[in-house]
Tab-separated table of C-alpha atoms in Angstrom:
chain	number	residue	atom	x	y	z
A	1	UNK	CA	57.750	-28.009	-2.857
A	2	UNK	CA	56.446	-25.865	-5.717
A	3	UNK	CA	52.798	-24.968	-6.241
A	4	UNK	CA	52.351	-27.706	-8.874
A	5	UNK	CA	53.515	-30.359	-6.412
A	6	UNK	CA	51.291	-28.880	-3.725
A	7	UNK	CA	48.296	-28.970	-6.077
A	8	UNK	CA	49.002	-32.602	-6.886
A	9	UNK	CA	49.358	-33.550	-3.211
A	10	UNK	CA	46.075	-31.787	-2.369
A	11	UNK	CA	44.368	-33.567	-5.273
A	12	UNK	CA	45.627	-36.966	-4.126
A	13	UNK	CA	44.571	-36.293	-0.531
A	14	UNK	CA	41.095	-35.140	-1.583
A	15	UNK	CA	40.523	-38.132	-3.843
A	16	UNK	CA	41.877	-40.580	-1.252
A	17	UNK	CA	39.506	-39.418	1.482
A	18	UNK	CA	36.461	-40.864	-0.253
A	19	UNK	CA	38.130	-43.677	-2.224
A	20	UNK	CA	35.911	-46.789	-2.081
A	21	UNK	CA	38.807	-49.073	-2.974
A	22	UNK	CA	40.595	-48.657	0.323
A	23	UNK	CA	37.823	-49.904	2.593
A	24	UNK	CA	34.704	-51.060	0.828
A	25	UNK	CA	35.983	-53.039	-2.125
A	26	UNK	CA	37.481	-55.652	0.194
A	27	UNK	CA	34.006	-56.117	1.695
A	28	UNK	CA	32.639	-56.817	-1.789
A	29	UNK	CA	35.438	-59.285	-2.514
A	30	UNK	CA	34.758	-61.102	0.764
A	31	UNK	CA	31.033	-61.265	0.010
A	32	UNK	CA	30.085	-59.129	3.008
A	33	UNK	CA	28.715	-56.425	0.741
A	34	UNK	CA	27.081	-56.701	-2.658
A	35	UNK	CA	28.229	-54.516	-5.569
A	36	UNK	CA	24.679	-53.148	-5.726
A	37	UNK	CA	24.556	-52.178	-2.021
A	38	UNK	CA	23.018	-48.718	-1.593
A	39	UNK	CA	25.726	-47.569	0.818
A	40	UNK	CA	28.492	-48.624	-1.530
A	41	UNK	CA	26.710	-46.913	-4.418
A	42	UNK	CA	26.439	-43.672	-2.424
A	43	UNK	CA	30.142	-43.719	-1.509
A	44	UNK	CA	31.153	-44.575	-5.073
A	45	UNK	CA	28.956	-41.859	-6.591
A	46	UNK	CA	30.366	-39.311	-4.157
A	47	UNK	CA	33.922	-40.392	-4.982
A	48	UNK	CA	33.270	-40.092	-8.728
A	49	UNK	CA	31.928	-36.564	-8.220
A	50	UNK	CA	34.872	-35.526	-6.055
A	51	UNK	CA	37.347	-37.021	-8.525
A	52	UNK	CA	35.714	-35.124	-11.409
A	53	UNK	CA	35.734	-31.871	-9.424
A	54	UNK	CA	39.436	-32.270	-8.580
A	55	UNK	CA	40.320	-32.918	-12.214
A	56	UNK	CA	38.269	-29.948	-13.393
A	57	UNK	CA	39.760	-27.606	-10.789
A	58	UNK	CA	42.730	-27.052	-13.099
A	59	UNK	CA	46.222	-25.973	-12.258
A	60	UNK	CA	47.886	-29.335	-12.906
A	61	UNK	CA	50.346	-30.287	-15.594
A	62	UNK	CA	49.842	-33.277	-17.880
A	63	UNK	CA	52.361	-35.198	-15.811
A	64	UNK	CA	50.461	-34.463	-12.598
A	65	UNK	CA	47.168	-35.422	-14.213
A	66	UNK	CA	48.605	-38.721	-15.377
A	67	UNK	CA	49.570	-39.456	-11.774
A	68	UNK	CA	45.906	-39.196	-10.776
A	69	UNK	CA	44.508	-40.939	-13.868
A	70	UNK	CA	41.161	-42.433	-12.766
A	71	UNK	CA	41.234	-45.275	-15.307
A	72	UNK	CA	43.074	-47.892	-13.179
A	73	UNK	CA	40.692	-47.405	-10.255
A	74	UNK	CA	37.663	-47.375	-12.528
A	75	UNK	CA	38.863	-50.627	-14.095
A	76	UNK	CA	39.022	-52.334	-10.687
A	77	UNK	CA	35.552	-51.095	-9.723
A	78	UNK	CA	34.134	-52.198	-13.073
A	79	UNK	CA	35.816	-55.604	-12.812
A	80	UNK	CA	34.236	-56.165	-9.385
A	81	UNK	CA	30.798	-55.146	-10.635
A	82	UNK	CA	30.559	-51.992	-8.536
A	83	UNK	CA	30.457	-49.782	-11.647
A	84	UNK	CA	29.792	-50.243	-15.339
A	85	UNK	CA	31.683	-48.513	-18.098
A	86	UNK	CA	28.419	-47.129	-19.449
A	87	UNK	CA	27.344	-45.308	-16.285
A	88	UNK	CA	26.916	-41.588	-16.843
A	89	UNK	CA	29.213	-40.611	-13.966
A	90	UNK	CA	31.960	-42.965	-15.190
A	91	UNK	CA	31.715	-41.579	-18.710
A	92	UNK	CA	31.687	-37.999	-17.393
A	93	UNK	CA	34.808	-38.616	-15.286
A	94	UNK	CA	36.675	-40.141	-18.221
A	95	UNK	CA	35.703	-37.240	-20.479
A	96	UNK	CA	36.733	-34.655	-17.876
A	97	UNK	CA	40.093	-36.347	-17.497
A	98	UNK	CA	40.685	-36.463	-21.255
A	99	UNK	CA	39.745	-32.764	-21.582
A	100	UNK	CA	41.981	-31.773	-18.682
A	101	UNK	CA	44.955	-33.650	-20.151
A	102	UNK	CA	44.367	-32.096	-23.572
A	103	UNK	CA	44.171	-28.599	-22.061
A	104	UNK	CA	47.055	-28.983	-19.582
A	105	UNK	CA	50.540	-27.630	-20.007
A	106	UNK	CA	53.592	-29.854	-20.103
C-alpha cells in the first residue's frame, strides 16, 4: 500500500469514528431523538470539524478526495433536518473540500 492509499485509509478511519450517520441518524428516523437534540448537535458539529481538518491536512490526490467527498453525507443530514445548507460549518466544510480538490494533484 503506497503512502497515498495509507493517507486515504487514515482519513476514512478518522472521519468514520465520529460519523453521526452510523448511530444517531437512525435514532432521528425512529423518532427517538429530535434533529435539534443538543447531544446530536454536539456530535454533528464535532464530526464537521474533524472532516474539515482531515480534508485540510493535505497529501491526498483528487481521486482520493473524491472518495471522501462530504456532500452525500451532508445531503442526508440536511434531508433529515439535522443540518441546514446555510450553517456556517456546513458551508466551511464544502469550501474546504472544493479548495482541496482544486489544489490537489491528479
